[in-house]
Short mmCIF file of C-alpha atoms and ligand atoms in Angstrom, two decimals:
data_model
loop_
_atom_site.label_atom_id
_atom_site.label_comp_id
_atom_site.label_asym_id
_atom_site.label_seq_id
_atom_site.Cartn_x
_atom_site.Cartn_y
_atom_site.Cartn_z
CA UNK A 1 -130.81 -50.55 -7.61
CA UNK A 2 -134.63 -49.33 -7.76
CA UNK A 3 -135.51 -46.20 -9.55
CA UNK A 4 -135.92 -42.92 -7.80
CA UNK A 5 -137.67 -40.03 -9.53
CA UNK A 6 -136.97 -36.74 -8.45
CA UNK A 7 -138.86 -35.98 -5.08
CA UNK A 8 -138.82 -33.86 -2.57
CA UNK A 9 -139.61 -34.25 1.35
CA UNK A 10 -141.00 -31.21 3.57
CA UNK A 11 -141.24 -30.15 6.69
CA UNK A 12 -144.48 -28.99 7.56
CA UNK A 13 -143.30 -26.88 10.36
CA UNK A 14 -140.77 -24.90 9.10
CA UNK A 15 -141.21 -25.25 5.50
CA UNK A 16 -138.14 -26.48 4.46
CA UNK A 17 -137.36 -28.53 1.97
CA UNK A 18 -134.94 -31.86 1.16
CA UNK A 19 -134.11 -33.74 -1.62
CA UNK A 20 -135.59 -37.55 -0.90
CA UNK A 21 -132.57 -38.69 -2.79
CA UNK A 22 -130.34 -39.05 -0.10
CA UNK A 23 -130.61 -40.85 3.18
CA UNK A 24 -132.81 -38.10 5.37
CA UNK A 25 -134.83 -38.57 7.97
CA UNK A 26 -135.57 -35.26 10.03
CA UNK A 27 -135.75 -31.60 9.54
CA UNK A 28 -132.82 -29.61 10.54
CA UNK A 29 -135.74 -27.98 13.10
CA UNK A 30 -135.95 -31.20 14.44
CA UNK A 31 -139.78 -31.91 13.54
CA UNK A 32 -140.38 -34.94 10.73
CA UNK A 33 -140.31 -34.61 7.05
CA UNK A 34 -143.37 -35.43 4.71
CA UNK A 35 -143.06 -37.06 0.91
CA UNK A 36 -144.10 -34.74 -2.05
CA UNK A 37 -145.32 -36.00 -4.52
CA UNK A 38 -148.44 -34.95 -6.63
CA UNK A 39 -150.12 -38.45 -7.64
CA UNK A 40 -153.08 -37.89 -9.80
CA UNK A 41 -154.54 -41.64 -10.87
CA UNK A 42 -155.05 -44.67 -8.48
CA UNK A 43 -154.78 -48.12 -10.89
CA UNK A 44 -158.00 -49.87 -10.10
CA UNK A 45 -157.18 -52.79 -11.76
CA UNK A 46 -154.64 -53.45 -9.63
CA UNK A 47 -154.89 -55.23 -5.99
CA UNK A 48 -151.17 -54.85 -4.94
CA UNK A 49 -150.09 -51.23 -2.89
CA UNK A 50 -147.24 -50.64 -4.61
CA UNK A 51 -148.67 -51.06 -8.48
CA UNK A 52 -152.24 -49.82 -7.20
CA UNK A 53 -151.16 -46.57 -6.04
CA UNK A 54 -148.06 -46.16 -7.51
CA UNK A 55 -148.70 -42.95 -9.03
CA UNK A 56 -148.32 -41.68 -5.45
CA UNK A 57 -144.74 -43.06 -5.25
CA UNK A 58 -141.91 -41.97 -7.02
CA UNK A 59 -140.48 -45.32 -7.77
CA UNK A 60 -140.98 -47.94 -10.70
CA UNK A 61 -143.73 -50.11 -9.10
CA UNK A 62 -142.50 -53.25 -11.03
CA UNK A 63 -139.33 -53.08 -8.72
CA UNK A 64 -140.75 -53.07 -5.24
CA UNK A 65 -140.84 -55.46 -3.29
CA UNK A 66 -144.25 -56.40 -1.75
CA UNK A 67 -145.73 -59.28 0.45
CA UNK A 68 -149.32 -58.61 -0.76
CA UNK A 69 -149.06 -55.56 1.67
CA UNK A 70 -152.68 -53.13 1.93
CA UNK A 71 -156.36 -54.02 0.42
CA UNK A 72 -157.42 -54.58 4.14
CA UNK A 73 -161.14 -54.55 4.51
CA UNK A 74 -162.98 -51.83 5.96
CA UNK A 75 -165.70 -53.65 7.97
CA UNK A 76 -168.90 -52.00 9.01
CA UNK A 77 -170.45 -52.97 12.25
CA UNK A 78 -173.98 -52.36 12.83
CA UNK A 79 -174.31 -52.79 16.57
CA UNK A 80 -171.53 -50.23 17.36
CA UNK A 81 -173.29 -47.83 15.09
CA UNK A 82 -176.71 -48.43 16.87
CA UNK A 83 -175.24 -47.91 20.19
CA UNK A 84 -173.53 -44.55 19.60
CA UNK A 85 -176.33 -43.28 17.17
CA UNK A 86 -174.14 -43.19 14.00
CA UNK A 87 -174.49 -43.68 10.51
CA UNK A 88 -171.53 -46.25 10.37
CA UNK A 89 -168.48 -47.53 12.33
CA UNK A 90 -166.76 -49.45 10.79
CA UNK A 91 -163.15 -50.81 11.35
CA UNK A 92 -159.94 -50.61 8.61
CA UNK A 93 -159.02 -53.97 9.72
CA UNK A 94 -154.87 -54.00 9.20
CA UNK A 95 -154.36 -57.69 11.14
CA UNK A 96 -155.17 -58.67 7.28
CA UNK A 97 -151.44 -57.25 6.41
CA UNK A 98 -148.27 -59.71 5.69
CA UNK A 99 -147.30 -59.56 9.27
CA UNK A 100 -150.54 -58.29 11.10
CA UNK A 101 -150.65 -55.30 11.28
CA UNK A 102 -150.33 -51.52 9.69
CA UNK A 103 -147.05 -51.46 9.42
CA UNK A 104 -146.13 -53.26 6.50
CA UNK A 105 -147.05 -50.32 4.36
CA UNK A 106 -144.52 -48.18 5.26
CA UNK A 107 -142.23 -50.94 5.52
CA UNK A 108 -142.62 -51.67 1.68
CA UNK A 109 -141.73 -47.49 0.88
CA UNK A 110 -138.94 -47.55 3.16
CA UNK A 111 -137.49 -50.98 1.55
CA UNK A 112 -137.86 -49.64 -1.81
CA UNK A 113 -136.49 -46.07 -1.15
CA UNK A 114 -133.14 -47.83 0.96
CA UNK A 115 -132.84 -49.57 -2.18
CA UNK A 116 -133.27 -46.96 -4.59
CA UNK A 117 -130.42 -45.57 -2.31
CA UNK A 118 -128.14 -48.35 -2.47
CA UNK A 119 -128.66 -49.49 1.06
CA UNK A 120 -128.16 -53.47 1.98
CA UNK A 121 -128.54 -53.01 5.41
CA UNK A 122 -131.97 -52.28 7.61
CA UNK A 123 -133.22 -51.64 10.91
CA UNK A 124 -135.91 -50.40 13.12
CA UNK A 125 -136.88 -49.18 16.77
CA UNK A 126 -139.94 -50.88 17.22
CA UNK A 127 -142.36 -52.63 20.50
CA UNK A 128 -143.23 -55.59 18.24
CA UNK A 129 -145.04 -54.90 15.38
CA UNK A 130 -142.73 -53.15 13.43
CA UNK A 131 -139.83 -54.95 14.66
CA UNK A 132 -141.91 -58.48 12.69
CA UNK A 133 -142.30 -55.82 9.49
CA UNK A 134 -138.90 -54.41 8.74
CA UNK A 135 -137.15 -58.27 9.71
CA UNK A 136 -140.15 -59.68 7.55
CA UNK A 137 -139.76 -57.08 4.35
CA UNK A 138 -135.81 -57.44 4.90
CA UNK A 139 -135.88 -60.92 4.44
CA UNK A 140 -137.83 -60.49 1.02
CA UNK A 141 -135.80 -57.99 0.04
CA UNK A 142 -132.53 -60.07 0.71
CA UNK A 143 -130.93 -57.26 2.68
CA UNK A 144 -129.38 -57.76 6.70
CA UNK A 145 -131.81 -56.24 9.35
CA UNK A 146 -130.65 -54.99 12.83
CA UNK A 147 -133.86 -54.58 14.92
CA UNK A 148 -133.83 -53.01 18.12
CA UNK A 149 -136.25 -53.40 20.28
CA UNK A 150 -137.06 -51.49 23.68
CA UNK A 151 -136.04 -53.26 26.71
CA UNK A 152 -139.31 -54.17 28.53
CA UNK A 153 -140.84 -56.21 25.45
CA UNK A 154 -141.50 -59.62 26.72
CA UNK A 155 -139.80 -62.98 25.57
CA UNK A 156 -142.96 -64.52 23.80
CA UNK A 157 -143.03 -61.24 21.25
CA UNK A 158 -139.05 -61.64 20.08
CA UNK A 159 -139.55 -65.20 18.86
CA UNK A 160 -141.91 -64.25 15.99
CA UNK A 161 -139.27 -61.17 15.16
CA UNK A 162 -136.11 -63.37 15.16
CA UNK A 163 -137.87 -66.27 13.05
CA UNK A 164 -137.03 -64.14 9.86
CA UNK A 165 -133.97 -64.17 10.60
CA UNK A 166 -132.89 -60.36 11.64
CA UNK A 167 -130.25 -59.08 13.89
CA UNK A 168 -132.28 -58.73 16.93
CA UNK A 169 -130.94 -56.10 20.20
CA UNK A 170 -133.64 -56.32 23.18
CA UNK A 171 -132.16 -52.26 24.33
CA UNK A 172 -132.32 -50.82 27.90
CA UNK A 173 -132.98 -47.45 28.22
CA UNK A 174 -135.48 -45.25 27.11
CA UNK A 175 -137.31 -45.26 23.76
CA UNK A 176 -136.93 -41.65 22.57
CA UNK A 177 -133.03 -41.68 23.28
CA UNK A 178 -132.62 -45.71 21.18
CA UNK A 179 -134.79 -43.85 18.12
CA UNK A 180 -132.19 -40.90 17.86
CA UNK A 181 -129.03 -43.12 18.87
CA UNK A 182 -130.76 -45.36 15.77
CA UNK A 183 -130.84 -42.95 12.96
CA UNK A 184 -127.09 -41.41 14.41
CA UNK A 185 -125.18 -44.94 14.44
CA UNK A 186 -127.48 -46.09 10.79
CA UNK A 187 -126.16 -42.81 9.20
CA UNK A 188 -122.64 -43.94 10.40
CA UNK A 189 -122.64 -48.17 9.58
CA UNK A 190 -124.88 -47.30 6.71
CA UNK A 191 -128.24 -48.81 8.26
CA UNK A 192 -131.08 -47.23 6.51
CA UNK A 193 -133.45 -47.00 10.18
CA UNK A 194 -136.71 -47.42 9.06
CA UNK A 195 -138.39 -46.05 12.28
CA UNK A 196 -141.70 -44.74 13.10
CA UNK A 197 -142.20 -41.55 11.03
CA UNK A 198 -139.47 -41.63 8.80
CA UNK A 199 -140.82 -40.04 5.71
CA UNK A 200 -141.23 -42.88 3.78
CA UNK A 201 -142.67 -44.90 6.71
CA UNK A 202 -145.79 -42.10 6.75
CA UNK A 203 -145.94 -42.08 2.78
CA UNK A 204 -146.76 -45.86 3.06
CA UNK A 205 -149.34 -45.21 5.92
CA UNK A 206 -151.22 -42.63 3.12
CA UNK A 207 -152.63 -46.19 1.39
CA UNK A 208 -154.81 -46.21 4.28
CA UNK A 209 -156.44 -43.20 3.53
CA UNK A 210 -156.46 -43.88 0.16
CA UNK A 211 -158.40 -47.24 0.64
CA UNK A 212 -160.67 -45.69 3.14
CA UNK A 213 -161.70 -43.51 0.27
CA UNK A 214 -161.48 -46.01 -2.48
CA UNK A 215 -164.18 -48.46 -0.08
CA UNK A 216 -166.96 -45.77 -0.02
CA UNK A 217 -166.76 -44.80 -3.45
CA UNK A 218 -164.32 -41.40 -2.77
CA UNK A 219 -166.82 -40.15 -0.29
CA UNK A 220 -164.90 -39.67 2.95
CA UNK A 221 -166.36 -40.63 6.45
CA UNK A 222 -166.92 -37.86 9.21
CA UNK A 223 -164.25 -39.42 11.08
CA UNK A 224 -161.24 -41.04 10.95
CA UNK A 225 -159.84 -42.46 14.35
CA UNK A 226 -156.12 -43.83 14.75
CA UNK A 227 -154.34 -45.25 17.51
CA UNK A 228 -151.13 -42.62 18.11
CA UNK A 229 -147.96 -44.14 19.42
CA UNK A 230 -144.70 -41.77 17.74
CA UNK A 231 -147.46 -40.03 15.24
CA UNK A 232 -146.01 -41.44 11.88
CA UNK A 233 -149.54 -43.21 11.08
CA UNK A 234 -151.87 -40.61 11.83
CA UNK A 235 -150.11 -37.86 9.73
CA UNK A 236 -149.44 -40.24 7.02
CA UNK A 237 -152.93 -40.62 6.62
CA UNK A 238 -154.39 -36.91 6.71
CA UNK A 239 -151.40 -36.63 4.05
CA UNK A 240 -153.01 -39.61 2.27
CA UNK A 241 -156.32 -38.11 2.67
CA UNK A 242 -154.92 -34.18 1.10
CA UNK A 243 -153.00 -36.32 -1.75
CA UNK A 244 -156.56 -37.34 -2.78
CA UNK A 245 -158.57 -33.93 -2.49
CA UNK A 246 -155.60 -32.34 -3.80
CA UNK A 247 -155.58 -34.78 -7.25
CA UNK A 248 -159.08 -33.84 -7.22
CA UNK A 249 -160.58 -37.59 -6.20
CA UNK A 250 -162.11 -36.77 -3.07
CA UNK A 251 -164.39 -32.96 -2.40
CA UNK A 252 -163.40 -32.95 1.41
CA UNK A 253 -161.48 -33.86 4.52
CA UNK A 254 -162.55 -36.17 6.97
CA UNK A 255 -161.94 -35.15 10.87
CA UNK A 256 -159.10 -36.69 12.79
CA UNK A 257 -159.05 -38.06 15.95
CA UNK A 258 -156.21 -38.84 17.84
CA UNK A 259 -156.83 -42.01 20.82
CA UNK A 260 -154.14 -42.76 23.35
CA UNK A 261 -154.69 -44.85 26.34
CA UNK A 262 -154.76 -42.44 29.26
CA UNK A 263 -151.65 -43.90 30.79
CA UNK A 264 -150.13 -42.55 28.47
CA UNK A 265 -151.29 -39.59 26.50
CA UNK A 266 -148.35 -37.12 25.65
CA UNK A 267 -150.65 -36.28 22.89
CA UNK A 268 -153.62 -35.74 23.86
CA UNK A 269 -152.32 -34.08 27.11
CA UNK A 270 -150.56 -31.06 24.84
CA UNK A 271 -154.11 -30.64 22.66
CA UNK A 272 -155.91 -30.52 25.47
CA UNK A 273 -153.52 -27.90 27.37
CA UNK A 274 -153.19 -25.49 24.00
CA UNK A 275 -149.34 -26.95 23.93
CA UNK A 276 -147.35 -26.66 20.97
CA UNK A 277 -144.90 -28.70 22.25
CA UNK A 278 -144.79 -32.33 23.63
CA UNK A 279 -143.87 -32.48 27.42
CA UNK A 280 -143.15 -36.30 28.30
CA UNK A 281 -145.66 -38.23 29.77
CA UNK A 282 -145.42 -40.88 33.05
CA UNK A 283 -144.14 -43.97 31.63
CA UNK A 284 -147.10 -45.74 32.84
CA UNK A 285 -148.11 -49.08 32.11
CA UNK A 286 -150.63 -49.64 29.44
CA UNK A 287 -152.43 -52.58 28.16
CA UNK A 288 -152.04 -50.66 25.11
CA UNK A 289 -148.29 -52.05 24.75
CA UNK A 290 -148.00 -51.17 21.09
CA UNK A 291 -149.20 -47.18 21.76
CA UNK A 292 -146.82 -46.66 25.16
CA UNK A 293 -144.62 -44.08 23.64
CA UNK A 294 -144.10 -41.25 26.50
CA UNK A 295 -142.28 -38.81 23.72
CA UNK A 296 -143.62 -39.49 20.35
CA UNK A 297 -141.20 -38.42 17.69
CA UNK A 298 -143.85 -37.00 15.35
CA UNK A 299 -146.10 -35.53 18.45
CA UNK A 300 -145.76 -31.53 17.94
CA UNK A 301 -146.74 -32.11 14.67
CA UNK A 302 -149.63 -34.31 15.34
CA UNK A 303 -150.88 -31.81 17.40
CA UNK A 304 -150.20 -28.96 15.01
CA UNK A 305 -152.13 -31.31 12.45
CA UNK A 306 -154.68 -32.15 14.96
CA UNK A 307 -155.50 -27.96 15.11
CA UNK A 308 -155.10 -27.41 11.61
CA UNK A 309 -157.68 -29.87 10.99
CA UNK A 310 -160.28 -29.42 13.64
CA UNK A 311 -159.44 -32.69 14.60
CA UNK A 312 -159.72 -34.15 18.03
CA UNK A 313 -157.58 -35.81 20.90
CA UNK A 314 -159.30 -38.06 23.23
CA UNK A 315 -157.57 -40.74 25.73
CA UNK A 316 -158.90 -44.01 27.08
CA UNK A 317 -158.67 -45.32 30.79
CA UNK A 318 -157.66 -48.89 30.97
CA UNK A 319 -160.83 -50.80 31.72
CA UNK A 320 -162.42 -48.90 28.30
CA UNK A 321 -159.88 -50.13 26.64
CA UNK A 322 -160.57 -53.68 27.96
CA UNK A 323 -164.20 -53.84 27.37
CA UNK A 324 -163.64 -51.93 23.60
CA UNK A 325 -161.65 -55.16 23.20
CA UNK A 326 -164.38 -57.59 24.52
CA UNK A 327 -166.39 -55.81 22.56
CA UNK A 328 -165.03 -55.73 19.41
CA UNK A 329 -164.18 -59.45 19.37
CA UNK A 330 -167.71 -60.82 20.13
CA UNK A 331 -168.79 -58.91 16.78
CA UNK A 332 -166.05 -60.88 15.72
CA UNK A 333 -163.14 -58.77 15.34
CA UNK A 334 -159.96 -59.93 17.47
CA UNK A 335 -157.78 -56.90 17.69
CA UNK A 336 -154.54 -55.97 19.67
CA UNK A 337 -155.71 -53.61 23.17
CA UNK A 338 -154.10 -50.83 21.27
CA UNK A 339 -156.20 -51.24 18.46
CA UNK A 340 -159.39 -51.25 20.26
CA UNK A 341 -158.16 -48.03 22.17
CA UNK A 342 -160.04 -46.07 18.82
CA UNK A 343 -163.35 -47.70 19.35
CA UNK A 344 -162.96 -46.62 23.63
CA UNK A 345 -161.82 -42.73 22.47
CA UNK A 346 -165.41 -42.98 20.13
CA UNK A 347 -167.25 -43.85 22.72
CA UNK A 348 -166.17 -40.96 25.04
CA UNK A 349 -165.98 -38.05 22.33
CA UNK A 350 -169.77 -39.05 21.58
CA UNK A 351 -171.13 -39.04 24.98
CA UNK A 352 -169.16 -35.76 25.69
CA UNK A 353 -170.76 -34.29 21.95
CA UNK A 354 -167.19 -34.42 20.10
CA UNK A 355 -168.85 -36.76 17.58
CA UNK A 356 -172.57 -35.59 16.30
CA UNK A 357 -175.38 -38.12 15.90
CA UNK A 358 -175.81 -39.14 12.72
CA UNK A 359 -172.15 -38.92 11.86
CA UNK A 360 -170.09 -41.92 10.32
CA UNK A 361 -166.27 -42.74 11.42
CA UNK A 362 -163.73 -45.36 10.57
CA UNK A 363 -161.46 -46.72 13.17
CA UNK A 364 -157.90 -47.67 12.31
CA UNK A 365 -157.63 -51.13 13.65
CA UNK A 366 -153.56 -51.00 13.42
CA UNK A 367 -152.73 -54.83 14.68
CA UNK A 368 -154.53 -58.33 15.30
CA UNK A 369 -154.92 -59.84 18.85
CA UNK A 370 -152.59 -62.26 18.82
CA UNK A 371 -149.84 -60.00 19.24
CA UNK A 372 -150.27 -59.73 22.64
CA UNK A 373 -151.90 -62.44 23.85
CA UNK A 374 -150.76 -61.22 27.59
CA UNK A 375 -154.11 -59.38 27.39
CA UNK A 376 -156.04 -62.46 27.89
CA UNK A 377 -155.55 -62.21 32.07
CA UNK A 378 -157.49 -58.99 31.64
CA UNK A 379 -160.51 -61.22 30.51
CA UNK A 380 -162.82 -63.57 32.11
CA UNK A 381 -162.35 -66.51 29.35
CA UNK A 382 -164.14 -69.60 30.44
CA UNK A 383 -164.56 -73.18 29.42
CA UNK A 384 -164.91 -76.60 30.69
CA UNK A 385 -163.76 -79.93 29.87
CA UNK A 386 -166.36 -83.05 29.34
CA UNK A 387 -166.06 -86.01 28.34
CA UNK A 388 -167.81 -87.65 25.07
CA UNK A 389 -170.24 -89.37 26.66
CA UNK A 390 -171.31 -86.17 28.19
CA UNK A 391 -172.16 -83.61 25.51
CA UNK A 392 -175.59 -84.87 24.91
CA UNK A 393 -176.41 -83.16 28.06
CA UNK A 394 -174.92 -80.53 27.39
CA UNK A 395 -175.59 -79.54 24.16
CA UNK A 396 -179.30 -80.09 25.26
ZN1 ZN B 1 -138.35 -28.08 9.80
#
């Protein structure tokens, strides 16, 4: 069994407080719980998450166990910068994780705090991308995983779950109600659910902000935009990002912005209306598969954050999402739609004067495009066949 020191977990909202040495993973009010835990040093000598920042953790970092999760690069793009008259845009590039994509950072915290709590037995609510994480990390870990995924995920994205060998449940019915059935039924067959904003899952998710700090020398961009699905990324990170001011690292915040795709904006829909509470969107389709969540666990806090902060909400219409993906890979960065749904929301908040000129932001690029390769019918991809004899020609 891992080693847990004595933490606590919070609840922003109301202020109470837990002890994160048993299996918790709401507030009594209902509203998610955050890790505290005062890190002061970051190990620079070390590339792996868990030993690199594992003053931020309250386990042994020896014991974890880690795929090579975080160290993504943060990739500046000039072009994008030129065109919205910034200093910088660049892109946290997370496709460069085990399994592709954000998640496996809070997979590795929840894995080692399950342990540290004598759990054998995993599982997850997930689209896809978490789903790959928690069956991936499980497998590591030698423990059983029971994924669940939601029930309109398409065939082609459960092979590349099931090949690690998890228990996998394709679920009908709506999302919200299989995340709360989840942590009810784990708490019962002792499954430690390692969903979307558990409080470990967002305590990974701080590595993000830590690296975004880390890459510019502990200067902090303007900006920092994040595609918002349940909310567990975006507040990890602005908790990643007061970790580091707070241990004295950093001298100020960066601005938050949260980017849905307008299909399906619960979020931005309650910032915009002065909402303290989430009302559930449409259930509209979205090329943004991996962001379609109509009643985000973690949303009335993301907005309270989002205040808090003087941080912004933006949404993208479908075809910006489209050409932010076109876009983004011919400067030679393939990301998932939802990923490129930051990079849309940047492009909107600066011509409507959200973002100054002259400012700098870093987009969250959560997942790589070949997670959903059903977004190649929403491109015009060309080529042609030859033969040998004809390329002369052609390559004239
Ligand atoms: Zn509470």
């Amino acid at each position: 069994m891992l080693c847990l020191k004595k933490a606590l977990l919070r609840c922003k909202t109301c202020g109470a407080e837990y002890d994160a040495g048993t299996a918790r993973f709401r507030c009594d009010c209902g509203e998610p719980l955050d890790l505290v835990w005062d890190g002061a040093a970051i190990d620079t000598n070390e590339r792996c998450q868990a030993r690199r920042y594992a003053a931020f953790f309250p386990f042994d970092a020896s014991e974890w166990t880690s795929l090579g999760e975080g160290g993504t690069p943060c990739v500046s793009i000039a072009r994008f910068a030129d065109e919205l008259g910034l200093k910088e845009v660049a892109f946290k590039n997370e496709s460069a994780n085990p399994t592709w994509s954000f998640k496996d950072r809070g997979t590795a915290a929840c894995i080692a705090h399950a342990r540290a709590l004598g759990y054998t037995k995993v599982g997850t609510v997930s689209s896809g991308n978490m789903a790959a994480s928690v069956a991936a990390y499980a497998a590591a870990a030698g423990m059983e995983a029971f994924i669940l995924v939601k029930g309109n995920v398409a065939d082609e994205k459960l092979a590349p779950i099931a090949i690690y060998g998890a228990h996998l449940l394709r679920v009908a019915g709506p999302y919200d109600e299989l995340y709360k059935e989840s942590l009810r039924l784990g708490a019962e067959r002792g499954i430690y659910y390692a969903n979307s904003d558990v409080p470990f899952r967002a305590a990974g998710s701080r590595t993000i902000a830590f690296e975004i700090a880390e890459d510019r020398g502990f200067d902090v961009p303007d900006w920092v935009i994040v595609p918002t699905s349940a909310g567990g990324n975006i507040r990890g990170i602005i908790n990643g990002f007061e970790d580091l001011l707070r241990a004295g690292l950093t001298k100020r915040m960066p601005r938050f912005m949260c980017a849905q795709a307008r299909n399906n904006s619960p979020i931005v829909t309650a910032f915009a209306n002065g909402w303290t509470q989430i009302r559930r969107a449409p259930d509209a389709e979205t090329i943004a598969h991996a962001i379609d969540n109509p009643f985000p666990p973690s949303g009335n806090r993301t907005v309270a954050e989002l205040r808090r902060l003087n941080g912004a909400a933006v949404s993208v219409p479908e075809e910006d999402i489209i050409r932010a993906q076109a876009d983004m890979a011919r400067a030679g960065l393939f990301a998932q739609p939802a990923s490129c749904v930051p990079l849309g929301a940047l492009r909107i908040a600066r011509a409507s004067g959200i973002v100054k000129e002259g400012e700098s932001a870093v987009l969250v690029t959560t997942g790589g495009g070949l997670k959903y390769t059903t977004a190649f019918a929403a491109h015009k991809l060309e080529w042609r066949d030859c033969a040998i004899a004809d390329l002369p020609d052609i390559l004239k």
